[in-house]
Amino acid sequence: MRNFTLLMLLVALTTSTIFAGGYQVRLQGQKQTGIGLIGTPFAYGGSSIFYNPGALSFMKEKVSLSAGVSTILSTAVFRSDGSDYKATSNNPTGTPFYFYAAGKVLDDLTIGVGVYTPFGSSTSWDADWNGRKLIQDISLQAIFIQPTVSYKIGDFVGLGAGLSIIMGSVDLTKELPTPVDGQVNLNGNTTAFGFNIGVLVKPIDKLSIGVDYRSKVNMKIENGDTKFTEIPSSMSQTFPATGNFDAELPLPANLDIGLSYQFSEKFLLALEVNMIFWSVYDSEISDFNENNETLVDSRNPREYSNSFIPRIGAEYKFSDVFTGRLGVYYDQTPTNADYFSPETVSLDQVAFTLGLSIMPTEGLSIDLSYLQLEGLESDKQYLPDNFKGTYKTRAFIPGIGVSYNF
């Protein structure tokens, strides 16, 4: 039918009411979530496959297995300028998950594999909400499979790298941005590749310094399915019922730097800064092969900026059975004030975390976490469509995981 190229695909993943940084989900280990989503300076076994492959070689046990899931309960509220109009999103419950398995081949060499979902969620607005021409429903999932190798040099330095194999899918619906009634739905799947490299340094026994870099990944969908629905019969030639599209969505690169200090046998404090290279999301482009007076090409600016997330967290070991954690961080939106679209309701956010590990027997840990995100109420606008209003977001995210080391 037509080649439908959506550069950045309406920021598809849309953890839009979850994280200020667009569509990134960092819920890949319950221990890390509980301590402010800090993971770079820790050697928590298999979960280092995501947070810092260099830390994986510091595993004390021969084998580390861990799995977990979080439940994302989130809403976004929109109030229109100059009226009493209000809309609340009806987001489906998100369930990001992870599984890691790692083992020592030699005393200094560790290999492992991780399956996790660092990008992916969904959002949904009522069918008659005022912004339906910008976005109605959107869902995208990206599942990463990452084989990893890590090598420890002496007792002080660990180096690691992993190859990321990403399987992605997108499902997007919005009302046609034309005087004609009707909706367009895009659905497609793709596979892409990236990498993750990291280093952990322990200059002294109590201090750990970690650096991790996860690469940008270009998710390209070719020959996805396009469906136009509720189209008047008089416009069926302009908007055929089915067709195909191509799309490209960049998953941004991340650079994480963190450190932790063990003040005593029981108390640990950690700091981390994440840099997310959101500037890759510049525009959303619609390029139709067969144009007509109604179906025209368009370029919709987004102009995201790179962002920083500072984090602080603490861990306290109450006993051999119970370890508690807490954390806080500030997540600044990367969006442009003049091109704010409700496809991702990305606001400045303050986050609070809690965590508890229960070790009923040696080697077994049951890890609980809780994350609460408060999006700071803000007036936003999307100038090309003169769509403006006030947004507020909130998310509650409990999680549970189990790890076993032997």
Coordinates of C-alpha atoms in Angstrom, one line a residue:
M1 CA 0.0 0.0 0.0
R2 CA 2.2 2.8 1.3
N3 CA 5.6 3.1 3.0
F4 CA 4.7 4.5 6.4
T5 CA 7.9 5.6 8.1
L6 CA 7.5 6.8 11.6
L7 CA 10.9 7.9 12.8
M8 CA 10.9 7.1 16.5
L9 CA 7.4 5.7 16.1
L10 CA 5.5 8.1 18.3
V11 CA 8.0 7.2 21.1
A12 CA 6.2 4.0 21.0
L13 CA 7.0 2.2 24.2
T14 CA 5.3 4.8 26.3
T15 CA 6.0 4.1 29.8
S16 CA 4.6 7.5 29.5
T17 CA 3.1 7.8 32.9
I18 CA 6.0 5.9 34.5
F19 CA 9.3 7.6 33.8
A20 CA 10.2 11.1 32.9
G21 CA 12.7 9.7 30.4
G22 CA 10.1 8.7 27.8
Y23 CA 9.9 4.9 27.4
Q24 CA 12.7 3.4 29.4
V25 CA 12.1 0.9 32.2
R26 CA 14.9 0.2 34.7
L27 CA 13.1 -2.5 36.8
Q28 CA 15.6 -5.3 36.1
G29 CA 16.4 -6.4 39.7
Q30 CA 14.4 -6.1 42.9
K31 CA 17.5 -5.4 45.1
Q32 CA 18.5 -2.6 42.8
T33 CA 15.0 -1.2 42.6
G34 CA 14.8 -1.1 46.4
I35 CA 18.0 1.0 46.7
G36 CA 16.9 3.7 44.3
L37 CA 17.3 1.7 41.1
I38 CA 21.1 1.9 41.6
G39 CA 23.0 -1.1 40.3
T40 CA 26.3 -0.2 38.7
P41 CA 28.5 -0.5 41.8
F42 CA 27.0 -3.7 43.1
A43 CA 27.9 -7.4 42.6
Y44 CA 24.4 -8.8 43.2
G45 CA 25.0 -12.0 41.2
G46 CA 23.2 -12.6 37.9
S47 CA 21.4 -9.3 37.8
S48 CA 24.8 -7.6 37.0
I49 CA 24.2 -8.9 33.5
F50 CA 22.0 -5.8 33.0
Y51 CA 23.4 -3.3 35.5
N52 CA 27.1 -3.9 35.0
P53 CA 28.6 -6.9 33.3
G54 CA 32.0 -6.1 34.9
A55 CA 30.5 -6.8 38.3
L56 CA 29.5 -10.3 37.3
S57 CA 33.0 -11.7 37.8
F58 CA 32.8 -10.7 41.5
M59 CA 30.3 -13.5 42.1
K60 CA 31.2 -15.4 45.2
E61 CA 29.2 -18.5 44.4
K62 CA 29.6 -20.9 41.5
V63 CA 26.1 -20.4 40.1
S64 CA 23.6 -17.6 40.4
L65 CA 20.0 -17.8 39.3
S66 CA 17.4 -15.0 39.7
A67 CA 14.0 -14.1 38.4
G68 CA 11.4 -11.4 39.1
V69 CA 8.5 -9.2 38.0
S70 CA 7.1 -5.8 38.8
T71 CA 3.6 -4.5 38.5
I72 CA 3.2 -1.0 37.1
L73 CA 0.0 0.8 38.2
S74 CA 0.0 4.2 36.6
T75 CA -2.2 7.1 35.5
A76 CA -1.9 10.4 33.7
V77 CA -4.3 13.3 34.1
F78 CA -4.9 16.0 31.5
R79 CA -6.7 19.3 32.1
S80 CA -7.4 21.6 29.2
D81 CA -6.5 25.2 29.3
G82 CA -9.4 27.6 29.7
S83 CA -12.1 25.0 30.4
D84 CA -13.2 22.4 32.9
Y85 CA -12.3 19.5 30.6
K86 CA -10.4 16.7 32.2
A87 CA -9.2 13.3 30.9
T88 CA -7.6 10.4 32.8
S89 CA -5.6 7.6 31.0
N90 CA -6.7 4.0 31.4
N91 CA -3.4 2.3 31.3
P92 CA -3.2 -1.5 31.3
T93 CA -1.1 -2.9 34.1
G94 CA 2.5 -3.3 33.0
T95 CA 4.6 -6.3 34.0
P96 CA 8.3 -5.9 33.2
F97 CA 10.2 -9.1 34.1
Y98 CA 13.7 -10.5 34.2
F99 CA 15.6 -13.8 34.4
Y100 CA 19.3 -14.3 34.9
A101 CA 21.6 -17.3 35.0
A102 CA 25.3 -17.1 35.5
G103 CA 28.1 -19.5 36.5
K104 CA 31.9 -19.4 37.0
V105 CA 33.9 -21.2 34.3
L106 CA 37.2 -20.4 36.1
D107 CA 37.9 -18.5 39.3
D108 CA 38.2 -15.3 37.4
L109 CA 35.9 -16.0 34.4
T110 CA 32.1 -15.9 34.6
I111 CA 29.6 -16.3 31.9
G112 CA 25.8 -15.8 31.9
V113 CA 22.6 -15.0 30.1
G114 CA 19.8 -12.6 30.9
V115 CA 16.3 -12.2 29.5
Y116 CA 14.8 -8.8 30.5
T117 CA 12.5 -6.0 29.4
P118 CA 14.2 -2.6 29.8
F119 CA 11.8 -0.9 27.3
G120 CA 8.1 -1.6 27.1
S121 CA 4.7 -0.7 28.4
S122 CA 1.4 0.7 27.2
T123 CA -1.0 3.6 27.7
S124 CA -4.6 4.2 26.7
W125 CA -6.9 7.2 26.6
D126 CA -10.7 7.3 26.3
A127 CA -12.0 7.1 22.7
D128 CA -13.5 10.6 22.8
W129 CA -10.7 12.4 24.6
N130 CA -9.5 15.7 23.2
G131 CA -6.0 14.5 22.1
R132 CA -7.2 11.5 20.2
K133 CA -5.7 12.8 16.9
L134 CA -2.3 12.7 18.6
I135 CA -2.6 9.4 20.3
Q136 CA -5.4 6.9 21.4
D137 CA -3.7 3.7 22.4
I138 CA -0.1 2.6 22.2
S139 CA 1.8 -0.5 23.3
L140 CA 5.3 -1.7 22.6
Q141 CA 7.4 -4.5 24.0
A142 CA 11.1 -5.0 23.7
I143 CA 12.5 -8.3 25.1
F144 CA 16.3 -8.4 25.4
I145 CA 18.3 -11.7 25.4
Q146 CA 21.9 -11.0 26.5
P147 CA 24.7 -13.6 26.7
T148 CA 27.5 -12.1 28.8
V149 CA 31.1 -12.8 29.7
S150 CA 33.0 -11.2 32.6
Y151 CA 36.6 -11.4 33.7
K152 CA 38.2 -10.3 37.0
I153 CA 41.7 -9.0 37.0
G154 CA 43.2 -9.7 40.4
D155 CA 40.9 -8.8 43.3
F156 CA 40.3 -5.2 42.2
V157 CA 39.0 -4.9 38.6
G158 CA 36.2 -6.7 36.7
L159 CA 35.5 -6.3 33.0
G160 CA 32.4 -7.5 31.2
A161 CA 30.5 -7.3 27.9
G162 CA 27.3 -8.7 26.6
L163 CA 25.6 -8.9 23.2
S164 CA 22.0 -7.8 23.2
I165 CA 19.5 -9.6 21.0
I166 CA 16.2 -7.6 21.0
M167 CA 12.8 -8.7 19.9
G168 CA 10.3 -5.9 19.6
S169 CA 6.7 -5.3 18.8
V170 CA 4.4 -2.3 18.4
D171 CA 0.7 -1.7 18.4
L172 CA -0.5 1.9 17.9
T173 CA -3.9 3.4 17.3
K174 CA -4.9 7.1 16.9
E175 CA -7.6 9.0 15.1
L176 CA -6.8 10.3 11.7
P177 CA -5.4 13.8 11.8
T178 CA -7.8 14.9 9.0
P179 CA -11.4 16.2 8.8
V180 CA -12.3 12.6 7.9
D181 CA -13.6 10.4 10.6
G182 CA -11.7 7.1 11.2
Q183 CA -8.7 5.5 12.9
V184 CA -5.4 4.1 11.9
N185 CA -3.8 1.1 13.6
L186 CA -0.1 0.1 13.2
N187 CA 1.1 -3.4 14.2
G188 CA 4.5 -4.9 13.6
N189 CA 7.5 -6.9 14.9
T190 CA 11.3 -6.7 14.5
T191 CA 14.6 -8.0 15.8
A192 CA 17.7 -5.8 16.4
F193 CA 21.1 -6.0 18.2
G194 CA 23.1 -3.9 20.7
F195 CA 25.7 -4.4 23.4
N196 CA 26.4 -3.7 27.1
I197 CA 29.8 -3.2 28.5
G198 CA 30.9 -2.4 32.1
V199 CA 33.7 -2.2 34.6
L200 CA 33.8 -2.6 38.4
V201 CA 36.7 -1.3 40.4
K202 CA 37.4 -2.0 44.1
P203 CA 40.4 0.2 45.0
I204 CA 39.8 -0.6 48.7
D205 CA 37.8 -3.3 50.3
K206 CA 34.8 -1.1 51.3
L207 CA 34.6 1.0 48.1
S208 CA 33.2 0.0 44.8
I209 CA 33.1 2.1 41.6
G210 CA 31.1 1.0 38.6
V211 CA 30.7 2.3 35.0
D212 CA 28.3 0.8 32.5
Y213 CA 27.4 1.7 28.9
R214 CA 24.4 0.2 27.1
S215 CA 24.4 1.0 23.4
K216 CA 21.8 2.7 21.3
V217 CA 19.6 0.3 19.4
N218 CA 17.7 1.0 16.2
M219 CA 14.4 -0.9 16.1
K220 CA 13.4 -1.1 12.4
I221 CA 10.0 -2.6 11.5
E222 CA 9.5 -3.6 7.8
N223 CA 6.2 -4.5 6.2
G224 CA 4.2 -4.0 9.4
D225 CA 0.4 -4.1 9.1
T226 CA -1.6 -0.9 8.6
K227 CA -5.4 -0.9 9.2
F228 CA -7.8 2.0 8.6
T229 CA -11.2 1.6 10.3
E230 CA -14.4 3.5 10.6
I231 CA -13.7 5.2 7.2
P232 CA -16.6 6.5 5.2
S233 CA -17.2 4.5 2.0
S234 CA -16.7 7.6 -0.1
M235 CA -13.1 7.7 1.2
S236 CA -12.2 4.0 0.9
Q237 CA -9.9 4.6 -2.0
T238 CA -7.9 7.2 0.0
F239 CA -7.7 5.0 3.1
P240 CA -7.8 1.3 2.1
A241 CA -8.7 -1.1 4.8
T242 CA -5.3 -2.8 5.0
G243 CA -1.7 -2.1 4.0
N244 CA 1.9 -2.1 5.2
F245 CA 4.3 0.3 6.9
D246 CA 8.0 0.6 7.8
A247 CA 9.1 2.2 11.0
E248 CA 12.2 3.0 13.1
L249 CA 12.4 3.5 16.8
P250 CA 15.7 4.3 18.6
L251 CA 16.2 2.9 22.0
P252 CA 18.7 5.5 23.6
A253 CA 22.2 4.7 24.8
N254 CA 22.8 4.9 28.6
L255 CA 26.0 5.8 30.5
D256 CA 25.8 4.9 34.2
I257 CA 28.4 5.8 36.9
G258 CA 28.0 4.7 40.5
L259 CA 29.8 4.1 43.7
S260 CA 29.0 2.4 47.0
Y261 CA 30.8 2.5 50.4
Q262 CA 30.4 -0.1 53.1
F263 CA 30.5 2.1 56.3
S264 CA 30.1 -0.9 58.6
E265 CA 29.2 -4.6 58.4
K266 CA 25.6 -3.5 58.4
F267 CA 25.3 -0.2 56.6
L268 CA 26.0 0.7 53.0
L269 CA 25.5 4.0 51.1
A270 CA 25.4 4.3 47.3
L271 CA 25.3 7.1 44.7
E272 CA 24.7 6.9 41.0
V273 CA 24.2 9.2 38.0
N274 CA 22.6 8.0 34.8
M275 CA 23.0 9.8 31.5
I276 CA 20.4 8.9 28.9
F277 CA 21.1 10.0 25.3
W278 CA 17.5 11.0 24.4
S279 CA 18.6 13.5 21.7
V280 CA 18.2 10.6 19.2
Y281 CA 14.5 11.3 19.3
D282 CA 14.3 14.4 17.1
S283 CA 11.2 14.0 15.0
E284 CA 8.3 11.7 14.0
I285 CA 8.1 11.5 10.2
S286 CA 5.2 10.2 8.2
D287 CA 6.2 9.5 4.6
F288 CA 3.5 8.0 2.3
N289 CA 4.5 6.6 -1.0
E290 CA 1.1 7.4 -2.6
N291 CA 0.0 10.9 -1.6
N292 CA -3.2 12.7 -2.3
E293 CA -4.9 15.8 -1.1
T294 CA -5.9 14.1 2.2
L295 CA -3.1 11.8 2.8
V296 CA 0.1 13.9 2.9
D297 CA 3.6 13.6 4.2
S298 CA 4.3 15.3 7.6
R299 CA 7.2 15.9 9.9
N300 CA 6.3 16.3 13.6
P301 CA 9.1 17.7 15.8
R302 CA 10.0 16.2 19.2
E303 CA 13.5 17.5 19.8
Y304 CA 14.3 15.5 23.0
S305 CA 17.4 16.4 25.0
N306 CA 19.9 14.2 26.8
S307 CA 19.0 13.9 30.5
F308 CA 20.7 13.1 33.8
I309 CA 19.2 11.1 36.7
P310 CA 21.0 11.5 40.1
R311 CA 20.2 8.7 42.6
I312 CA 21.0 8.0 46.3
G313 CA 20.3 4.8 48.2
A314 CA 21.1 3.0 51.4
E315 CA 21.1 -0.6 52.6
Y316 CA 21.0 -1.9 56.2
K317 CA 21.5 -5.5 57.3
F318 CA 19.2 -6.1 60.3
S319 CA 20.2 -9.7 60.7
D320 CA 21.3 -12.7 58.7
V321 CA 17.7 -13.1 57.5
F322 CA 16.5 -9.5 56.8
T323 CA 18.2 -6.7 54.8
G324 CA 16.4 -3.4 54.2
R325 CA 16.9 -0.8 51.4
L326 CA 15.6 2.6 50.5
G327 CA 16.4 5.2 47.9
V328 CA 15.3 8.5 46.2
Y329 CA 16.1 10.0 42.8
Y330 CA 15.0 12.9 40.5
D331 CA 14.1 12.1 36.9
Q332 CA 14.1 15.2 34.7
T333 CA 12.0 15.1 31.5
P334 CA 14.0 15.2 28.2
T335 CA 11.0 16.6 26.3
N336 CA 10.9 20.0 24.5
A337 CA 8.5 22.5 26.1
D338 CA 7.1 23.5 22.7
Y339 CA 6.6 19.9 21.3
F340 CA 5.2 18.0 24.3
S341 CA 2.9 15.2 23.0
P342 CA 0.6 13.0 25.1
E343 CA 2.1 10.0 23.4
T344 CA 4.5 10.1 26.3
V345 CA 3.4 12.1 29.2
S346 CA 7.0 12.7 30.3
L347 CA 7.2 15.1 33.3
D348 CA 9.8 15.9 35.9
Q349 CA 9.4 13.2 38.6
V350 CA 10.5 12.5 42.1
A351 CA 10.8 8.9 43.0
F352 CA 10.9 7.0 46.3
T353 CA 11.9 3.4 46.7
L354 CA 11.8 0.7 49.5
G355 CA 13.2 -2.8 49.5
L356 CA 13.4 -5.9 51.7
S357 CA 15.4 -9.1 51.2
I358 CA 14.5 -12.2 53.2
M359 CA 17.0 -15.1 53.3
P360 CA 15.2 -18.0 55.0
T361 CA 18.0 -20.4 54.2
E362 CA 21.6 -20.1 52.9
G363 CA 21.7 -19.1 49.2
L364 CA 18.0 -18.3 48.9
S365 CA 16.8 -14.7 48.8
I366 CA 13.3 -13.4 48.4
D367 CA 13.5 -9.8 47.3
L368 CA 10.6 -7.3 47.6
S369 CA 10.6 -3.8 46.2
Y370 CA 8.3 -0.8 46.0
L371 CA 8.7 2.3 43.8
Q372 CA 6.5 5.3 43.8
L373 CA 6.8 8.0 41.2
E374 CA 5.2 11.5 41.4
G375 CA 5.1 13.4 38.2
L376 CA 5.3 17.1 39.0
E377 CA 2.2 18.9 37.6
S378 CA 3.1 21.1 34.6
D379 CA 1.6 23.1 31.8
K380 CA 2.6 21.7 28.4
Q381 CA 1.8 22.4 24.8
Y382 CA 2.2 20.8 21.3
L383 CA 2.5 23.9 19.1
P384 CA 1.9 22.2 15.6
D385 CA -1.6 21.2 16.7
N386 CA -2.1 24.0 19.3
F387 CA -2.8 21.3 21.9
K388 CA -2.1 22.5 25.4
G389 CA -3.1 21.8 29.0
T390 CA -1.9 20.7 32.4
Y391 CA -0.5 17.2 33.0
K392 CA 0.0 15.2 36.2
T393 CA 1.2 11.6 36.6
R394 CA 1.6 9.0 39.3
A395 CA 2.7 5.4 39.4
F396 CA 2.9 2.7 42.1
I397 CA 5.2 -0.2 41.3
P398 CA 5.5 -3.2 43.7
G399 CA 7.8 -6.0 42.7
I400 CA 9.0 -9.4 43.8
G401 CA 12.0 -11.5 42.9
V402 CA 13.7 -14.7 43.9
S403 CA 17.4 -15.5 43.7
Y404 CA 19.4 -18.7 44.5
N405 CA 23.1 -18.9 44.6
F406 CA 25.1 -22.1 45.2

